[in-house]
CSV table of C-alpha atoms and ligand atoms in Angstrom, one decimal:
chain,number,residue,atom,x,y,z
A,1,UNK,CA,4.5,-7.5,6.2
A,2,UNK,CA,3.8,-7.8,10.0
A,3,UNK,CA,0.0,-7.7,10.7
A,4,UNK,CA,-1.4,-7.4,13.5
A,5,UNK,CA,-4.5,-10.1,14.3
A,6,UNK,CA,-6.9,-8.7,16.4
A,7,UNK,CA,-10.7,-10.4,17.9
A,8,UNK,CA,-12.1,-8.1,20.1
A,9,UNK,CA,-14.8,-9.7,22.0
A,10,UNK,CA,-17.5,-8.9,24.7
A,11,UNK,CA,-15.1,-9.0,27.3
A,12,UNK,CA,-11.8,-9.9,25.8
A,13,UNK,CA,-9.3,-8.8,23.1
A,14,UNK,CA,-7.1,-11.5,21.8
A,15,UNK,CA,-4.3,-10.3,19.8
A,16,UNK,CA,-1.4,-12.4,17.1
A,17,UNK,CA,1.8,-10.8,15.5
A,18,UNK,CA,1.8,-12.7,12.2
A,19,UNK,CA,4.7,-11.8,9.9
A,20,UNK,CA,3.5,-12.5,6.2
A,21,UNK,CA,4.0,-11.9,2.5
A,22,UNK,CA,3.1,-13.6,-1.1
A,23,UNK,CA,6.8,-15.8,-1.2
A,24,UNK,CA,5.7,-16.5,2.9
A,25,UNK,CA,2.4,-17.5,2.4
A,26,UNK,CA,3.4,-19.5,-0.7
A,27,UNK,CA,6.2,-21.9,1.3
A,28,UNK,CA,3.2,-21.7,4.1
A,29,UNK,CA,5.6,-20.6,6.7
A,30,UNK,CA,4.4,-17.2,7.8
A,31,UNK,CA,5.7,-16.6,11.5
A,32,UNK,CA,3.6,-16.0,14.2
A,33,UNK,CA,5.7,-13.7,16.1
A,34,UNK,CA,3.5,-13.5,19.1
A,35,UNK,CA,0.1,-13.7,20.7
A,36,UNK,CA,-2.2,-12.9,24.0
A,37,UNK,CA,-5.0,-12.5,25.6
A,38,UNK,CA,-6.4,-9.3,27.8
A,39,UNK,CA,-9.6,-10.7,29.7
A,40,UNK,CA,-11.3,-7.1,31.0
A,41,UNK,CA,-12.1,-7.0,34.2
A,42,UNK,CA,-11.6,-3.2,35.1
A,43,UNK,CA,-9.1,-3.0,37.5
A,44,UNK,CA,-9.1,-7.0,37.3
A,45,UNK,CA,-8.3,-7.1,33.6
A,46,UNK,CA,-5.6,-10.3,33.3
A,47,UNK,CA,-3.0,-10.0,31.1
A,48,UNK,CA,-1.5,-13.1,29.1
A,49,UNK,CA,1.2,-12.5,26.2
A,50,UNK,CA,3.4,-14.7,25.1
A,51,UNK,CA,6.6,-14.4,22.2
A,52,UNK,CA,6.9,-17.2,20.3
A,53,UNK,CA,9.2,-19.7,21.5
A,54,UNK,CA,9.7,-18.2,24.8
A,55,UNK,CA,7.5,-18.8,28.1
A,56,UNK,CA,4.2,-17.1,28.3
A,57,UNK,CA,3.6,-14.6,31.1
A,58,UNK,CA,0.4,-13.3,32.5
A,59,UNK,CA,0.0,-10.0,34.8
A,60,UNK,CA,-3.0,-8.0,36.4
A,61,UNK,CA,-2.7,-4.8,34.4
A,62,UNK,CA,-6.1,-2.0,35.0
A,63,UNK,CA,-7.5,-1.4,31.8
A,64,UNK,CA,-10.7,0.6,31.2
A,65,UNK,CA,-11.9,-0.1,27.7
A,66,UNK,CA,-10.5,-1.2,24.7
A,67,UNK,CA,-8.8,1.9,23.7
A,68,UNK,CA,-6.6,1.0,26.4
A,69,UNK,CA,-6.1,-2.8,26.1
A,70,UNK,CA,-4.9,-2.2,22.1
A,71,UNK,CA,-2.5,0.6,23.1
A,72,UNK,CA,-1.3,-1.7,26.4
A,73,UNK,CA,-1.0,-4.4,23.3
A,74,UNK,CA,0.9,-2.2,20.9
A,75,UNK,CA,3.2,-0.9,24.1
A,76,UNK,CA,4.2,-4.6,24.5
A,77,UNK,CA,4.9,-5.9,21.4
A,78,UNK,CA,7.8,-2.8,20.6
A,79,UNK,CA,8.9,-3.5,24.7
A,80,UNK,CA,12.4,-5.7,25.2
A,81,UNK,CA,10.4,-8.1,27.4
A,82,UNK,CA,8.6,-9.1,24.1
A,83,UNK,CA,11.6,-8.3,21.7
A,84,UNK,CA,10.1,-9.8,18.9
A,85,UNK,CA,12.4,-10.2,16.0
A,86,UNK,CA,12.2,-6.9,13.5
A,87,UNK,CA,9.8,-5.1,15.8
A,88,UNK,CA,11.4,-1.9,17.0
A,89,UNK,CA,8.7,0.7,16.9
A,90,UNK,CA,5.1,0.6,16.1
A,91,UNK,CA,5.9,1.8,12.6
A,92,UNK,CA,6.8,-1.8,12.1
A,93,UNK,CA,3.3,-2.9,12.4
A,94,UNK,CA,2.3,-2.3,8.9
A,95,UNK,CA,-1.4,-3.5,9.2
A,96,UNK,CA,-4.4,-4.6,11.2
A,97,UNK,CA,-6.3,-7.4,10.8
A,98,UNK,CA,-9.7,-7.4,12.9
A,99,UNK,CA,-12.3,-10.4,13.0
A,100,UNK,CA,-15.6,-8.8,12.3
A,101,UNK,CA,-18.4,-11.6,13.1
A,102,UNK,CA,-21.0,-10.1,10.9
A,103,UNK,CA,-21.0,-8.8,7.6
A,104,UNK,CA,-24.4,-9.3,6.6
A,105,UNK,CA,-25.2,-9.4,2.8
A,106,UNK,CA,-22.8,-7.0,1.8
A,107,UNK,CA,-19.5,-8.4,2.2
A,108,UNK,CA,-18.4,-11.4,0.4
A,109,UNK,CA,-14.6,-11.1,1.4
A,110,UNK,CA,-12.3,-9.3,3.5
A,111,UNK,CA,-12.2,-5.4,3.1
A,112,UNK,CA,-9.9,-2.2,3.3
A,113,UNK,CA,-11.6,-0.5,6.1
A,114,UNK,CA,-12.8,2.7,5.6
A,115,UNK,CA,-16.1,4.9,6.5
A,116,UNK,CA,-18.3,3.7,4.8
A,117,UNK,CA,-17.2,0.2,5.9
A,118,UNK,CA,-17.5,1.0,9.4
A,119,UNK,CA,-21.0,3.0,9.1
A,120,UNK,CA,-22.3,-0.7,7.1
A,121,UNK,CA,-20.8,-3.3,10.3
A,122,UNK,CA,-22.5,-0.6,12.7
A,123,UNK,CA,-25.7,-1.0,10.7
A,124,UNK,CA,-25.7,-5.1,11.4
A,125,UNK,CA,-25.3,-4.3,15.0
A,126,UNK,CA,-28.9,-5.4,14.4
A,127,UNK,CA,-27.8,-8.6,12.8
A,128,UNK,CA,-25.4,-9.4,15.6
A,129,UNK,CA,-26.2,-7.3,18.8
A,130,UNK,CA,-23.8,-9.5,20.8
A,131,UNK,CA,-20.6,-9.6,18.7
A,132,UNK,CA,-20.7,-6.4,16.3
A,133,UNK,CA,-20.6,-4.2,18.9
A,134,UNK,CA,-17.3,-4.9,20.2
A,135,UNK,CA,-15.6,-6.0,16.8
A,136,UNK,CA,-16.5,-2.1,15.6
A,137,UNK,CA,-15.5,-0.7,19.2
A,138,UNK,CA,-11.7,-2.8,18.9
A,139,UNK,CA,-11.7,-1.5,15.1
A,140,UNK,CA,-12.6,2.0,16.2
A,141,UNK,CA,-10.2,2.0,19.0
A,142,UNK,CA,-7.0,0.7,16.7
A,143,UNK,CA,-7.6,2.7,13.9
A,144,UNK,CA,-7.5,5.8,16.5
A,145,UNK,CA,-4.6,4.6,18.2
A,146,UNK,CA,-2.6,4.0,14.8
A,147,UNK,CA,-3.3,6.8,13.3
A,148,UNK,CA,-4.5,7.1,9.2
A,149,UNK,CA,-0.8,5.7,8.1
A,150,UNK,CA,-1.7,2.0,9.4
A,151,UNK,CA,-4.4,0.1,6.9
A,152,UNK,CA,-7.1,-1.9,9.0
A,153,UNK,CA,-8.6,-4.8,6.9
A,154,UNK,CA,-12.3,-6.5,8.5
A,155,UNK,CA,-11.9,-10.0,7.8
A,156,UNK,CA,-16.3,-11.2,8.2
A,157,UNK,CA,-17.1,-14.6,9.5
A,158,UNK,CA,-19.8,-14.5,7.0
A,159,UNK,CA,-17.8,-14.0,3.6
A,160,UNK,CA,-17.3,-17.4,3.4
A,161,UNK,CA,-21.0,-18.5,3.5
A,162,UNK,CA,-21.9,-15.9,0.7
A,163,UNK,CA,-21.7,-18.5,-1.9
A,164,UNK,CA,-24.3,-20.3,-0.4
A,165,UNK,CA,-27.7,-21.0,-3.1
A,166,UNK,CA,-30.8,-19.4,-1.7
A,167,UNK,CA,-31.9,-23.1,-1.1
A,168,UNK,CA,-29.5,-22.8,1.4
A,169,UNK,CA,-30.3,-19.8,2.6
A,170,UNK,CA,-33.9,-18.8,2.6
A,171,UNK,CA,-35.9,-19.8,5.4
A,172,UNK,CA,-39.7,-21.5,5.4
A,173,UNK,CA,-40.7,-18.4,6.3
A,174,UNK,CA,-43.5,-16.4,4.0
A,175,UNK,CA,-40.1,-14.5,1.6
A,176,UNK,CA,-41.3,-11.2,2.3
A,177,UNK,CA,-39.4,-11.4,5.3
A,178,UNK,CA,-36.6,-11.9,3.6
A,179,UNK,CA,-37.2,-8.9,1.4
A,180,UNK,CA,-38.0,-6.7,4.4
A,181,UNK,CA,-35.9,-7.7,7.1
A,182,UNK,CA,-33.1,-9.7,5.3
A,183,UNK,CA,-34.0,-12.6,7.1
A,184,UNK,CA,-31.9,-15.5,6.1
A,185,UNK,CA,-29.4,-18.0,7.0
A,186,UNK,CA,-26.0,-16.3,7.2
A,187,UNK,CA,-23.9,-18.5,8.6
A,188,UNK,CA,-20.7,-18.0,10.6
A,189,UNK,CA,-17.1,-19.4,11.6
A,190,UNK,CA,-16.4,-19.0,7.9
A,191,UNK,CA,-12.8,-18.2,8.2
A,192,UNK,CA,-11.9,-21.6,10.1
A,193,UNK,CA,-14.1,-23.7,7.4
A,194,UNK,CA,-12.6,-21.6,4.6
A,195,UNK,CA,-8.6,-22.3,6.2
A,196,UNK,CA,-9.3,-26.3,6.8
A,197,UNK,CA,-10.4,-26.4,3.5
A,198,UNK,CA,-7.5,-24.8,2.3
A,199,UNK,CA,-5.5,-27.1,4.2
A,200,UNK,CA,-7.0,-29.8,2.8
A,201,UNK,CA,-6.5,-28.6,-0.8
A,202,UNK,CA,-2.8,-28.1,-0.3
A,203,UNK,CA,-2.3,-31.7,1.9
A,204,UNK,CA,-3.9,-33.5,-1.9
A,205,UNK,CA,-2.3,-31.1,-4.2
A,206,UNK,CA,-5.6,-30.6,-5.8
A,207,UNK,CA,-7.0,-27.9,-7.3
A,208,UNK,CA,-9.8,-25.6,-5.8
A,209,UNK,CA,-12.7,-26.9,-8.1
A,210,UNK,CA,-11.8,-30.7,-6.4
A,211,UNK,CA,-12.6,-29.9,-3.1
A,212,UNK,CA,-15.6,-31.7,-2.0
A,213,UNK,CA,-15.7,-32.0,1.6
A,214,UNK,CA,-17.5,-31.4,4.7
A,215,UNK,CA,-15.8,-29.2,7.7
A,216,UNK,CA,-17.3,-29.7,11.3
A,217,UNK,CA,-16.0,-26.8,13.2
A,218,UNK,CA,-16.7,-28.1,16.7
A,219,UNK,CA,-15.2,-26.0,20.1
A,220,UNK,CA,-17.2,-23.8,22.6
A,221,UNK,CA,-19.3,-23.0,19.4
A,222,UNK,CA,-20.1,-25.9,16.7
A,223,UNK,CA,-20.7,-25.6,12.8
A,224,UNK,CA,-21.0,-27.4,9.8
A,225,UNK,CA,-20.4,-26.7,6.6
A,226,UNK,CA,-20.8,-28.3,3.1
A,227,UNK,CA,-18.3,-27.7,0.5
A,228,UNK,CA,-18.3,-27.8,-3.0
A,229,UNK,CA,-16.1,-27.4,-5.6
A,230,UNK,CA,-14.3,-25.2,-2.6
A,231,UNK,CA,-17.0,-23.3,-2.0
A,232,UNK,CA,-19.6,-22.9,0.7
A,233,UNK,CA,-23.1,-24.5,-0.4
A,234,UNK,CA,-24.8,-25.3,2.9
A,235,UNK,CA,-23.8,-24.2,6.9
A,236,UNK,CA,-25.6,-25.4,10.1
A,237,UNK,CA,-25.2,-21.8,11.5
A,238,UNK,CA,-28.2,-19.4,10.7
A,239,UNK,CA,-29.8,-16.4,10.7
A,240,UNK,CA,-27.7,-16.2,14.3
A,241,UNK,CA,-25.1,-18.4,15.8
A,242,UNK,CA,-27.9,-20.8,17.7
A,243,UNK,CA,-29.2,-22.9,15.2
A,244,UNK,CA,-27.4,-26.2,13.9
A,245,UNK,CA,-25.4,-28.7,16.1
A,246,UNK,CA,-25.8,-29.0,19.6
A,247,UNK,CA,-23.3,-26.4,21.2
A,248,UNK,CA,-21.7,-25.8,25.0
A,249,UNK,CA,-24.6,-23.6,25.7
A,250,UNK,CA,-26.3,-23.5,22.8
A,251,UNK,CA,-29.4,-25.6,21.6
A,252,UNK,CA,-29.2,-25.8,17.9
A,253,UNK,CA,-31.8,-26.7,16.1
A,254,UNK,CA,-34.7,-26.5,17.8
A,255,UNK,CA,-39.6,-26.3,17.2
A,256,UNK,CA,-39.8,-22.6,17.2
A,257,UNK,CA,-42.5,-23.3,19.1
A,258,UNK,CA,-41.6,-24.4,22.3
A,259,UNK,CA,-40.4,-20.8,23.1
A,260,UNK,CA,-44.1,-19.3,23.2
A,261,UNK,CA,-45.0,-22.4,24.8
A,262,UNK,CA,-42.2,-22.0,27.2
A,263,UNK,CA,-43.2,-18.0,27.9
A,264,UNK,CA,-46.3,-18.7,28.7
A,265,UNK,CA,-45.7,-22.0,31.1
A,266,UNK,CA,-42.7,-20.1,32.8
A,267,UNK,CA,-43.8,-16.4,32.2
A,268,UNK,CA,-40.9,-15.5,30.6
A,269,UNK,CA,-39.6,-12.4,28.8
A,270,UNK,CA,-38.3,-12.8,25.2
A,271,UNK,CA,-34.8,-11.6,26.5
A,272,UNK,CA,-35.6,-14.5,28.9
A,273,UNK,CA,-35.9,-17.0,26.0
A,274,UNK,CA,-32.8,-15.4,24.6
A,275,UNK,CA,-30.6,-16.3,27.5
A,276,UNK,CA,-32.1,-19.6,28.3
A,277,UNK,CA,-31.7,-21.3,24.7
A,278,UNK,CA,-27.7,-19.0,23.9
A,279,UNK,CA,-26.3,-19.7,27.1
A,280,UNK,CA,-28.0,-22.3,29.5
A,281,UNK,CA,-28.5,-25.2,27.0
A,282,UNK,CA,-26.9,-27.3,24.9
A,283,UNK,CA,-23.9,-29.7,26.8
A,284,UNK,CA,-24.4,-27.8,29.8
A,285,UNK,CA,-28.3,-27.2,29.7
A,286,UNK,CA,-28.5,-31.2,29.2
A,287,UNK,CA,-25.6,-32.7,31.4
A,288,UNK,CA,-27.0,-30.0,33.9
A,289,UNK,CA,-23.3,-29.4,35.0
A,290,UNK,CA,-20.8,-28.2,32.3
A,291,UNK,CA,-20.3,-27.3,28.9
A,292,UNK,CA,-17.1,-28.3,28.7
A,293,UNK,CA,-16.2,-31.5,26.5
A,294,UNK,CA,-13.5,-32.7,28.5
A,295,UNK,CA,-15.9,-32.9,31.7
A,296,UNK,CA,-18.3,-34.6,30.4
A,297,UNK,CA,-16.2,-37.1,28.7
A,298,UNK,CA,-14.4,-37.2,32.0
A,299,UNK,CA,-17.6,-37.8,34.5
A,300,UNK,CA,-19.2,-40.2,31.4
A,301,UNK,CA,-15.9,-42.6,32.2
A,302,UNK,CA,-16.0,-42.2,35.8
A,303,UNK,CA,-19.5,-42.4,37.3
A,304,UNK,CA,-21.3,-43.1,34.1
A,305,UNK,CA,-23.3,-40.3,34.7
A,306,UNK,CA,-26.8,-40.4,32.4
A,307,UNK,CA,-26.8,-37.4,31.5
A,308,UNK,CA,-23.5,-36.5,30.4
A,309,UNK,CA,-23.9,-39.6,28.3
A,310,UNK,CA,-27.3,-38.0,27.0
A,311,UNK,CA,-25.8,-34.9,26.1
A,312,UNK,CA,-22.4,-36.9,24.1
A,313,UNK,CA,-24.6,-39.0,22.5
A,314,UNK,CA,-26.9,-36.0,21.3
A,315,UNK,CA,-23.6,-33.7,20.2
A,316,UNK,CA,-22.5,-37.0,18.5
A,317,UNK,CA,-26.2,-37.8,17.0
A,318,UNK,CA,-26.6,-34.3,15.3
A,319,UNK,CA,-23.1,-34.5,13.9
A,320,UNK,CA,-24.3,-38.0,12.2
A,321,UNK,CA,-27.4,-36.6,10.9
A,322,UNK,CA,-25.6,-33.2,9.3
A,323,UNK,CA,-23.3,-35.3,8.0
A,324,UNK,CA,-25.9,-37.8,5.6
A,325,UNK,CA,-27.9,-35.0,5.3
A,326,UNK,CA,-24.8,-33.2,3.3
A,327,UNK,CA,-24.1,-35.3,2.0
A,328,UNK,CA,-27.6,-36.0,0.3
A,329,UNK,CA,-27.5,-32.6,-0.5
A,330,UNK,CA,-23.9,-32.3,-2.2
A,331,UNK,CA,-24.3,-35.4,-4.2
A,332,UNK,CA,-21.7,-37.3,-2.4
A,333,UNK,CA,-18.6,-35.7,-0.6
A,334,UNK,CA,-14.5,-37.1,-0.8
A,335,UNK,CA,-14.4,-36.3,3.1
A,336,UNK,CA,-15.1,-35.1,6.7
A,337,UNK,CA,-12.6,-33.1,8.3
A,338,UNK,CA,-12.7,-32.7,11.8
A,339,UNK,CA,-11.8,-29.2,13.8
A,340,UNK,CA,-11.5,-26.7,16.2
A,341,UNK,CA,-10.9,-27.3,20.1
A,342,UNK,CA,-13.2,-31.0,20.6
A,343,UNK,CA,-12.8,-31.5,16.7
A,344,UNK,CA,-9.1,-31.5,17.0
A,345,UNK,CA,-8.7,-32.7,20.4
A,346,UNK,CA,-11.3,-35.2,21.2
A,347,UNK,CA,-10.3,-38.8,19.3
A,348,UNK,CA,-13.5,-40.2,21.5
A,349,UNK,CA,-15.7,-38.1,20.2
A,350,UNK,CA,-14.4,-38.6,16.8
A,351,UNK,CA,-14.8,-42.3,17.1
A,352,UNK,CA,-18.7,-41.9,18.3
A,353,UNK,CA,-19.0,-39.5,15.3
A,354,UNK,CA,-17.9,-42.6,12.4
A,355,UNK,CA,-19.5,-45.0,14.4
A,356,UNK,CA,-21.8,-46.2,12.4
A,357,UNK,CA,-21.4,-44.5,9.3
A,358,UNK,CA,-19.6,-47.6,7.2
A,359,UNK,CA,-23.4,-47.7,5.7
A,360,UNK,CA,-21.7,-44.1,3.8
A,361,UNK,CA,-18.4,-46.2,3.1
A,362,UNK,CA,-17.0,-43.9,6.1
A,363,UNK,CA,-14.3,-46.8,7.6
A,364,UNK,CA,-12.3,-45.0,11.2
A,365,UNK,CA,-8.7,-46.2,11.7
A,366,UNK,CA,-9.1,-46.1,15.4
A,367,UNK,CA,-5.5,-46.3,15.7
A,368,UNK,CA,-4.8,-43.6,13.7
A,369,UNK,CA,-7.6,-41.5,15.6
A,370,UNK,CA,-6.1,-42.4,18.9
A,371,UNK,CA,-2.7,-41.4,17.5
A,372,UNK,CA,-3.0,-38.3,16.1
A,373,UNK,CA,-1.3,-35.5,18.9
A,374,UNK,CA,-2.0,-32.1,19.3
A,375,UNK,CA,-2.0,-29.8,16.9
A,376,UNK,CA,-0.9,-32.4,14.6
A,377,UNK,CA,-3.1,-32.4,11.2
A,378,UNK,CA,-3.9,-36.0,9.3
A,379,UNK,CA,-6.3,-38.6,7.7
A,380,UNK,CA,-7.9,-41.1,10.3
A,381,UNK,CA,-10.0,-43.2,8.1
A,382,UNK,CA,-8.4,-47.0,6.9
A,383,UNK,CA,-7.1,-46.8,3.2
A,384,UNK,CA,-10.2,-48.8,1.7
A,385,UNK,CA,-12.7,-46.5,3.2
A,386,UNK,CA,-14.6,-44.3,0.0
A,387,UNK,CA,-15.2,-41.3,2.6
A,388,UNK,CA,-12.0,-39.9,4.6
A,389,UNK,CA,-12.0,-38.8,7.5
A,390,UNK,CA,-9.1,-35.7,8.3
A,391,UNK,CA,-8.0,-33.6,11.6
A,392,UNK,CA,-6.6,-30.2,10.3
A,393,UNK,CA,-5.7,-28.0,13.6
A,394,UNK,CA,-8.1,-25.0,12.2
A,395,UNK,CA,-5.7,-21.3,12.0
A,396,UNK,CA,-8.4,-17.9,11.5
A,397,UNK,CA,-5.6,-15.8,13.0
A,398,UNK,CA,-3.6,-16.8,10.1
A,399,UNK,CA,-5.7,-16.3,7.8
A,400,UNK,CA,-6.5,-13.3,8.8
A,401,UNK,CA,-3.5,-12.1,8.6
A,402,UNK,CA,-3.0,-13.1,4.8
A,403,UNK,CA,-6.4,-11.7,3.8
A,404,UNK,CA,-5.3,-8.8,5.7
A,405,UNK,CA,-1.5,-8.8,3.4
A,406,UNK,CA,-3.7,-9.5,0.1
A,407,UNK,CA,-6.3,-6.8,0.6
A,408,UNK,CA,-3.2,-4.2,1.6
A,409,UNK,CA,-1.4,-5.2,-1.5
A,410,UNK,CA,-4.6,-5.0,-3.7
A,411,UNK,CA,-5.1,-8.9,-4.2
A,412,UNK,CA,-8.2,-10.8,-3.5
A,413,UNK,CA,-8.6,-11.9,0.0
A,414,UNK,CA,-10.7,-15.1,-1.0
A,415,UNK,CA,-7.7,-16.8,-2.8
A,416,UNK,CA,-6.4,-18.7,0.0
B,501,LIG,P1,-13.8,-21.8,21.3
B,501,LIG,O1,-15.0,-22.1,20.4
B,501,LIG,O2,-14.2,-21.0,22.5
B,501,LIG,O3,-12.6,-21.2,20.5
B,501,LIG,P2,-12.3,-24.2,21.5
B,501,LIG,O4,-12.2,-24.4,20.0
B,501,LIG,O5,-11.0,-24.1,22.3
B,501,LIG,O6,-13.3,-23.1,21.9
B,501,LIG,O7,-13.0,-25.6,22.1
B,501,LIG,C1,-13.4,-25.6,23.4
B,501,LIG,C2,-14.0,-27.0,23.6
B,501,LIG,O8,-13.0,-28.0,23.3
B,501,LIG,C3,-14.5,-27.3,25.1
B,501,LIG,O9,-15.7,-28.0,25.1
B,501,LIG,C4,-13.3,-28.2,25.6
B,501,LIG,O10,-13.8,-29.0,26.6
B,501,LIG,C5,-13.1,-29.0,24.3
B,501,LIG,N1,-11.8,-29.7,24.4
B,501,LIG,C6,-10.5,-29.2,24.5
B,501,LIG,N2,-9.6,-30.2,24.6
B,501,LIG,C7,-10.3,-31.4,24.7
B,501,LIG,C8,-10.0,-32.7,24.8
B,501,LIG,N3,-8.7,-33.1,24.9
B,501,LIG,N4,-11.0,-33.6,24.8
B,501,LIG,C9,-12.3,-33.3,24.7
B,501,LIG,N5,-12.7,-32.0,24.5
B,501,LIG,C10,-11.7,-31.0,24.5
């Protein structure tokens, strides 16, 4: 089946061809047959697609909304620039696969989508104001373009986290507010901790009930998430994206607090508040230049700047203490796996990580973390040490793509 992956964000759509089917999925060589990205700008809008294998090409191309951007998408993938292999017309897209970030309490795995689907991600719009939104305008958009004869499957960041005990999940608030407002910790970037996990499973040959590990999820955006028995039992991620690990903009955790305190000091709006702790903290709010990894890292090395090194040793610091504290929680874990963009790339920030925790029998191979290249998945911890320590390049489009094949041809999306 060829599926088409699609994550449509605030201001961008990014799009995979992934061809896949049960014997695919079972050798785990399902072909990603092409990807881009279409950053809207109006008449600005950039353009990048590239087919697998071949170079990747990027053009200015006007598009208004994102009607326009999946048709442009559609219109390329079928065009002899891309001439992707078995792609002749858009008949041969047999499904759509969308990202949906929010799926509240109702969805516990990927779903068919149908009206009642869409009226139930439109009602969390609430939930997620910021990344709803354009998840149901994308879905809207493709399943107009496509037509009825296409199936469009929601894949929710939040399935994975629906295991989760209400220890977990129930906040110190008084639990009325649960009741009422459904006011809990929901958790999110559950596809890429459910596909590392996965990964893992298949790299020990062990069965789904063995997998005892925790998955730090750690690019723009940074998560943890305790696993048990292969399922989800605790996530750093709340109620919203914000709370948790210290983030390129975000603050994490964080006194509730200082934000009234803040209001009243700064006379500040509660939008205000909003913007300062999602997008002006964290890495850049602290290093008060960037929120990008690689800078700080880089200006850390170069001028030993105090407060890049402030802001690595905090990201490094909350990582530590999520990590003891899971494993206080879980009763012991087999071991840490490290992903997404800094996760995968980063080996320095891998190293400041372990430091320090041989006291939880967690023993780095440095040479191994130095050696590991990109996009290259394997364990970095010495062979005596109790705890591992793993790099697993994380895949959501792919899985996405498979959940999209399984719930298409009736199956359960949460087998992996
Ligand atoms: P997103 O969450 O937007 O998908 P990514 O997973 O791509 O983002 O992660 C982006 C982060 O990864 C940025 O902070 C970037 O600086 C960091 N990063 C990418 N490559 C490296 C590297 N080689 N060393 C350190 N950080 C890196």
């Amino acid at each position: 089946m060829n599926v088409l992956v699609l994550n449509c964000g605030s201001s961008s759509v990014k799009f995979q061809v992934i061809q896949t089917d049960d014997a695919l999925i079972e050798k785990d060589s399902d072909l990603c047959l092409a990807k881009g990205l279409i950053e809207m700008a109006g008449p600005k809008t950039m353009v990048t697609y590239q087919a697998t294998g071949k170079p990747s090409s990027k053009e200015n191309v006007p598009i208004a909304d994102y009607r326009a951007a999946i048709e442009h998408i559609l219109d390329w993938i079928i065009s002899p620039q891309a001439s992707l292999e078995g792609i002749k017309s858009h008949s041969d897209i047999h499904a759509i696969g969308h990202r949906v970030v929010h799926g509240g309490e109702k969805f516990q795995d990927s779903t068919l989508i149908d009206d009642k689907v869409l009226a139930a991600v439109e009602e969390f719009i609430d939930l997620a104001p910021l990344h709803n939104p354009p998840n149901l305008k994308g879905i809207r958009a493709a399943m107009d373009v496509v037509g009825p004869s296409v199936p469009n499957v929601a894949v929710f960041d939040t399935a994975f986290h629906a295991t989760m005990p209400e220890t977990s999940y129930i906040y110190g608030l008084p639990y009325e507010y649960y009741l009422r407002h459904k006011i809990r910790r929901y958790g999110f970037h559950g596809t890429s901790h459910r596909y590392v996990a996965y990964r893992y499973q298949k790299m020990l040959d062990i069965p789904t009930d063995k997998v005892n590990i925790i998955t730090l999820h750690l690019g723009n955006g940074c998560s943890a998430c305790a696993i048990k028995r292969g399922v989800s039992v605790n996530t750093s991620m709340g109620f919203t994206p914000l709370e948790g690990l210290l983030m390129g903009t975000r603050t994490g955790d964080m006194d509730a607090s200082i934000l009234e305190y803040i209001a009243h000091k700064d006379n500040m709006s509660l939008h205000d508040l909003d913007t300062l702790c999602n997008k002006k903290s964290g890495l850049l709010g602290i290093s008060g230049f960037t929120n990008d990894m690689r800078e700080l890292l880089k200006r850390e090395a170069e001028t030993h700047d105090k407060r890049a090194r402030l802001a690595i040793d905090i990201f490094c610091t909350r990582l530590k203490r999520y990590i003891g504290g899971y494993l206080a929680e879980m009763g012991g874990a087999d071991a840490v796996i490290f992903t997404g963009g800094i996760g995968e790339r980063s080996s320095a920030i891998r190293r400041r990580v372990c430091q320090g925790l041989e006291c939880l029998d967690l023993l780095l191979d440095t040479s191994a973390n130095d050696h590991i290249g990109a996009g290259e998945e394997g364990l970095i911890t010495r062979e005596d040490s109790k705890l591992k320590a793993y790099v697993i390049p994380t895949n959501e489009e792919l899985l996405i793509a498979r959940d999209t094949y399984r719930v298409v041809s009736g199956q359960s999306a949460q087998v992996r």
